[in-house]
């Protein structure tokens, strides 16, 4: 497929750039996740201290029960926000990796097609059928990949919508429970 050293060097350089892009994506996503975890841990510690002080300041059991109900809703909301942020980071990383893979597939298809065209020009008479069959197989593989890619994107969109609906329902349920604290006898 590579007929000159320059083509080999160019292909190697492109592969290294792709690997560097993947590494940068992984590091950037890891950095975002670490920052999210640190800020979440810091906020959780601050919230726990404030909640503990509020609970210790309760004057009777009724007030304690009321506080527990009202303190639960922000905790659930923050947990849902954290989960959404993690999901967003993962989704963005996946989109960047998918984009790189699609670019690599496109470039590989161009190279294979170009190699087939060159082979067809220097091939003996009657080999047109084999070249056409190879091109047809490549086209079918590309079509299958495109279909799979579209189906995966649709599944991800459906999953995202379901996660959003479930988290909203959870927050609403906790909010409704916090509004109606149970009476302690």
mmCIF file of C-alpha atoms in Angstrom:
data_model
loop_
_atom_site.group_PDB
_atom_site.id
_atom_site.type_symbol
_atom_site.label_atom_id
_atom_site.label_comp_id
_atom_site.label_asym_id
_atom_site.label_seq_id
_atom_site.Cartn_x
_atom_site.Cartn_y
_atom_site.Cartn_z
ATOM 1 C CA UNK A 1 0.000 0.000 0.000
ATOM 2 C CA UNK A 2 2.896 2.359 0.803
ATOM 3 C CA UNK A 3 5.054 2.828 -2.235
ATOM 4 C CA UNK A 4 7.425 5.467 -0.918
ATOM 5 C CA UNK A 5 9.129 6.147 2.398
ATOM 6 C CA UNK A 6 7.455 9.571 2.472
ATOM 7 C CA UNK A 7 4.013 7.943 2.456
ATOM 8 C CA UNK A 8 5.053 5.625 5.283
ATOM 9 C CA UNK A 9 6.388 8.559 7.327
ATOM 10 C CA UNK A 10 3.221 10.564 6.679
ATOM 11 C CA UNK A 11 1.022 7.652 7.782
ATOM 12 C CA UNK A 12 3.133 7.115 10.892
ATOM 13 C CA UNK A 13 2.943 10.808 11.733
ATOM 14 C CA UNK A 14 -0.846 10.769 11.321
ATOM 15 C CA UNK A 15 -1.121 7.731 13.605
ATOM 16 C CA UNK A 16 1.018 9.408 16.261
ATOM 17 C CA UNK A 17 -1.118 12.552 16.062
ATOM 18 C CA UNK A 18 -4.238 10.436 16.515
ATOM 19 C CA UNK A 19 -2.745 8.689 19.544
ATOM 20 C CA UNK A 20 -1.765 12.065 21.007
ATOM 21 C CA UNK A 21 -5.301 13.328 20.462
ATOM 22 C CA UNK A 22 -6.694 10.266 22.241
ATOM 23 C CA UNK A 23 -4.248 10.753 25.119
ATOM 24 C CA UNK A 24 -5.154 14.447 25.382
ATOM 25 C CA UNK A 25 -8.844 13.547 25.442
ATOM 26 C CA UNK A 26 -8.253 11.003 28.184
ATOM 27 C CA UNK A 27 -6.157 13.405 30.270
ATOM 28 C CA UNK A 28 -8.600 16.289 29.836
ATOM 29 C CA UNK A 29 -11.527 14.090 30.840
ATOM 30 C CA UNK A 30 -9.599 12.727 33.818
ATOM 31 C CA UNK A 31 -8.674 16.240 34.893
ATOM 32 C CA UNK A 32 -12.292 17.380 34.689
ATOM 33 C CA UNK A 33 -13.423 14.338 36.659
ATOM 34 C CA UNK A 34 -10.766 14.879 39.338
ATOM 35 C CA UNK A 35 -11.737 18.548 39.669
ATOM 36 C CA UNK A 36 -15.400 17.575 39.921
ATOM 37 C CA UNK A 37 -14.621 14.983 42.601
ATOM 38 C CA UNK A 38 -12.525 17.416 44.620
ATOM 39 C CA UNK A 39 -15.116 20.177 44.501
ATOM 40 C CA UNK A 40 -17.889 17.698 45.315
ATOM 41 C CA UNK A 41 -15.941 16.304 48.271
ATOM 42 C CA UNK A 42 -15.232 19.818 49.552
ATOM 43 C CA UNK A 43 -18.896 20.826 49.215
ATOM 44 C CA UNK A 44 -20.057 17.581 50.851
ATOM 45 C CA UNK A 45 -17.773 18.144 53.820
ATOM 46 C CA UNK A 46 -19.008 21.718 54.237
ATOM 47 C CA UNK A 47 -22.638 20.594 53.920
ATOM 48 C CA UNK A 48 -22.155 17.780 56.416
ATOM 49 C CA UNK A 49 -20.662 20.157 58.971
ATOM 50 C CA UNK A 50 -23.533 22.622 58.502
ATOM 51 C CA UNK A 51 -26.150 19.834 58.629
ATOM 52 C CA UNK A 52 -24.617 18.341 61.755
ATOM 53 C CA UNK A 53 -24.651 21.745 63.463
ATOM 54 C CA UNK A 54 -28.284 22.232 62.479
ATOM 55 C CA UNK A 55 -29.256 18.787 63.754
ATOM 56 C CA UNK A 56 -27.403 19.311 67.026
ATOM 57 C CA UNK A 57 -29.179 22.635 67.489
ATOM 58 C CA UNK A 58 -32.601 20.972 67.310
ATOM 59 C CA UNK A 59 -34.575 21.562 70.486
ATOM 60 C CA UNK A 60 -36.959 18.593 70.295
ATOM 61 C CA UNK A 61 -37.675 15.423 68.365
ATOM 62 C CA UNK A 62 -40.287 17.106 66.184
ATOM 63 C CA UNK A 63 -37.778 19.731 65.023
ATOM 64 C CA UNK A 64 -35.171 17.018 64.478
ATOM 65 C CA UNK A 65 -37.566 15.033 62.254
ATOM 66 C CA UNK A 66 -38.472 18.165 60.329
ATOM 67 C CA UNK A 67 -34.806 19.023 59.791
ATOM 68 C CA UNK A 68 -33.991 15.543 58.545
ATOM 69 C CA UNK A 69 -36.678 15.813 55.896
ATOM 70 C CA UNK A 70 -35.580 19.245 54.722
ATOM 71 C CA UNK A 71 -31.886 18.300 54.711
ATOM 72 C CA UNK A 72 -32.460 15.237 52.518
ATOM 73 C CA UNK A 73 -33.660 17.111 49.435
ATOM 74 C CA UNK A 74 -30.476 19.183 48.850
ATOM 75 C CA UNK A 75 -28.350 16.063 49.322
ATOM 76 C CA UNK A 76 -30.306 14.183 46.662
ATOM 77 C CA UNK A 77 -30.258 17.186 44.321
ATOM 78 C CA UNK A 78 -26.483 17.476 44.674
ATOM 79 C CA UNK A 79 -26.030 13.749 44.104
ATOM 80 C CA UNK A 80 -28.118 13.995 40.947
ATOM 81 C CA UNK A 81 -26.143 17.039 39.781
ATOM 82 C CA UNK A 82 -22.907 15.147 40.418
ATOM 83 C CA UNK A 83 -24.133 12.137 38.440
ATOM 84 C CA UNK A 84 -25.179 14.399 35.581
ATOM 85 C CA UNK A 85 -21.756 16.059 35.554
ATOM 86 C CA UNK A 86 -19.975 12.692 35.481
ATOM 87 C CA UNK A 87 -22.276 11.562 32.677
ATOM 88 C CA UNK A 88 -21.579 14.780 30.755
ATOM 89 C CA UNK A 89 -17.808 14.327 31.086
ATOM 90 C CA UNK A 90 -18.038 10.723 29.910
ATOM 91 C CA UNK A 91 -20.327 11.628 27.022
ATOM 92 C CA UNK A 92 -18.044 14.401 25.811
ATOM 93 C CA UNK A 93 -15.017 12.111 25.973
ATOM 94 C CA UNK A 94 -16.906 9.425 24.056
ATOM 95 C CA UNK A 95 -17.943 11.940 21.397
ATOM 96 C CA UNK A 96 -14.349 13.091 20.926
ATOM 97 C CA UNK A 97 -13.099 9.506 20.647
ATOM 98 C CA UNK A 98 -15.892 8.661 18.194
ATOM 99 C CA UNK A 99 -14.960 11.667 16.076
ATOM 100 C CA UNK A 100 -11.327 10.523 15.953
ATOM 101 C CA UNK A 101 -12.362 6.977 15.042
ATOM 102 C CA UNK A 102 -14.628 8.256 12.274
ATOM 103 C CA UNK A 103 -11.804 10.403 10.889
ATOM 104 C CA UNK A 104 -9.451 7.409 10.956
ATOM 105 C CA UNK A 105 -12.049 5.211 9.240
ATOM 106 C CA UNK A 106 -12.575 7.833 6.561
ATOM 107 C CA UNK A 107 -8.842 8.167 5.951
ATOM 108 C CA UNK A 108 -8.395 4.387 5.854
ATOM 109 C CA UNK A 109 -11.228 4.082 3.343
ATOM 110 C CA UNK A 110 -9.625 6.705 1.120
ATOM 111 C CA UNK A 111 -6.277 4.897 1.292
ATOM 112 C CA UNK A 112 -7.802 1.501 0.498
ATOM 113 C CA UNK A 113 -9.829 2.948 -2.359
ATOM 114 C CA UNK A 114 -6.746 4.665 -3.745
ATOM 115 C CA UNK A 115 -4.734 1.449 -3.461
ATOM 116 C CA UNK A 116 -7.495 -0.476 -5.238
ATOM 117 C CA UNK A 117 -7.577 2.081 -8.035
ATOM 118 C CA UNK A 118 -3.804 1.803 -8.472
ATOM 119 C CA UNK A 119 -4.008 -1.974 -8.396
ATOM 120 C CA UNK A 120 -6.790 -1.945 -10.974
ATOM 121 C CA UNK A 121 -4.676 0.126 -13.358
ATOM 122 C CA UNK A 122 -1.755 -2.277 -13.228
ATOM 123 C CA UNK A 123 -3.787 -5.483 -12.894
ATOM 124 C CA UNK A 124 -4.125 -7.906 -15.778
ATOM 125 C CA UNK A 125 -7.190 -7.851 -17.986
ATOM 126 C CA UNK A 126 -10.248 -9.446 -16.449
ATOM 127 C CA UNK A 127 -9.437 -8.470 -12.874
ATOM 128 C CA UNK A 128 -12.027 -5.689 -12.967
ATOM 129 C CA UNK A 129 -14.549 -8.005 -11.339
ATOM 130 C CA UNK A 130 -12.271 -8.617 -8.318
ATOM 131 C CA UNK A 131 -11.612 -4.895 -7.895
ATOM 132 C CA UNK A 132 -15.335 -4.117 -8.150
ATOM 133 C CA UNK A 133 -16.095 -6.838 -5.591
ATOM 134 C CA UNK A 134 -13.513 -5.392 -3.196
ATOM 135 C CA UNK A 135 -14.951 -1.897 -3.611
ATOM 136 C CA UNK A 136 -18.447 -3.269 -3.071
ATOM 137 C CA UNK A 137 -17.325 -5.015 0.118
ATOM 138 C CA UNK A 138 -15.766 -1.779 1.381
ATOM 139 C CA UNK A 139 -18.952 0.128 0.607
ATOM 140 C CA UNK A 140 -21.039 -2.489 2.436
ATOM 141 C CA UNK A 141 -18.727 -2.345 5.459
ATOM 142 C CA UNK A 142 -18.945 1.460 5.488
ATOM 143 C CA UNK A 143 -22.711 1.300 5.278
ATOM 144 C CA UNK A 144 -22.861 -1.185 8.149
ATOM 145 C CA UNK A 145 -20.535 1.005 10.225
ATOM 146 C CA UNK A 146 -22.680 4.077 9.523
ATOM 147 C CA UNK A 147 -25.846 2.188 10.508
ATOM 148 C CA UNK A 148 -24.213 0.936 13.692
ATOM 149 C CA UNK A 149 -22.929 4.404 14.523
ATOM 150 C CA UNK A 150 -26.373 5.962 14.018
ATOM 151 C CA UNK A 151 -28.025 3.249 16.127
ATOM 152 C CA UNK A 152 -25.478 3.769 18.904
ATOM 153 C CA UNK A 153 -26.072 7.527 18.866
ATOM 154 C CA UNK A 154 -29.851 7.002 19.037
ATOM 155 C CA UNK A 155 -29.443 4.554 21.921
ATOM 156 C CA UNK A 156 -27.249 7.071 23.750
ATOM 157 C CA UNK A 157 -29.844 9.809 23.229
ATOM 158 C CA UNK A 158 -32.624 7.545 24.542
ATOM 159 C CA UNK A 159 -30.511 6.559 27.543
ATOM 160 C CA UNK A 160 -29.746 10.207 28.250
ATOM 161 C CA UNK A 161 -33.430 11.100 28.125
ATOM 162 C CA UNK A 162 -34.289 8.188 30.433
ATOM 163 C CA UNK A 163 -31.567 9.166 32.912
ATOM 164 C CA UNK A 164 -32.802 12.759 32.895
ATOM 165 C CA UNK A 165 -36.396 11.665 33.480
ATOM 166 C CA UNK A 166 -35.399 9.274 36.271
ATOM 167 C CA UNK A 167 -33.269 11.850 38.052
ATOM 168 C CA UNK A 168 -35.997 14.485 37.787
ATOM 169 C CA UNK A 169 -38.511 12.016 39.195
ATOM 170 C CA UNK A 170 -36.144 11.168 42.066
ATOM 171 C CA UNK A 171 -35.616 14.820 42.950
ATOM 172 C CA UNK A 172 -39.371 15.467 42.851
ATOM 173 C CA UNK A 173 -40.097 12.426 45.002
ATOM 174 C CA UNK A 174 -37.553 13.465 47.611
ATOM 175 C CA UNK A 175 -38.890 17.009 47.492
ATOM 176 C CA UNK A 176 -42.419 15.781 48.061
ATOM 177 C CA UNK A 177 -41.283 13.581 50.953
ATOM 178 C CA UNK A 178 -39.368 16.481 52.508
ATOM 179 C CA UNK A 179 -42.449 18.703 52.389
ATOM 180 C CA UNK A 180 -44.480 16.203 54.428
ATOM 181 C CA UNK A 181 -42.364 15.292 57.460
ATOM 182 C CA UNK A 182 -43.757 12.422 59.493
ATOM 183 C CA UNK A 183 -45.029 13.150 62.954
ATOM 184 C CA UNK A 184 -43.090 11.577 65.752
ATOM 185 C CA UNK A 185 -45.143 10.549 68.747
#
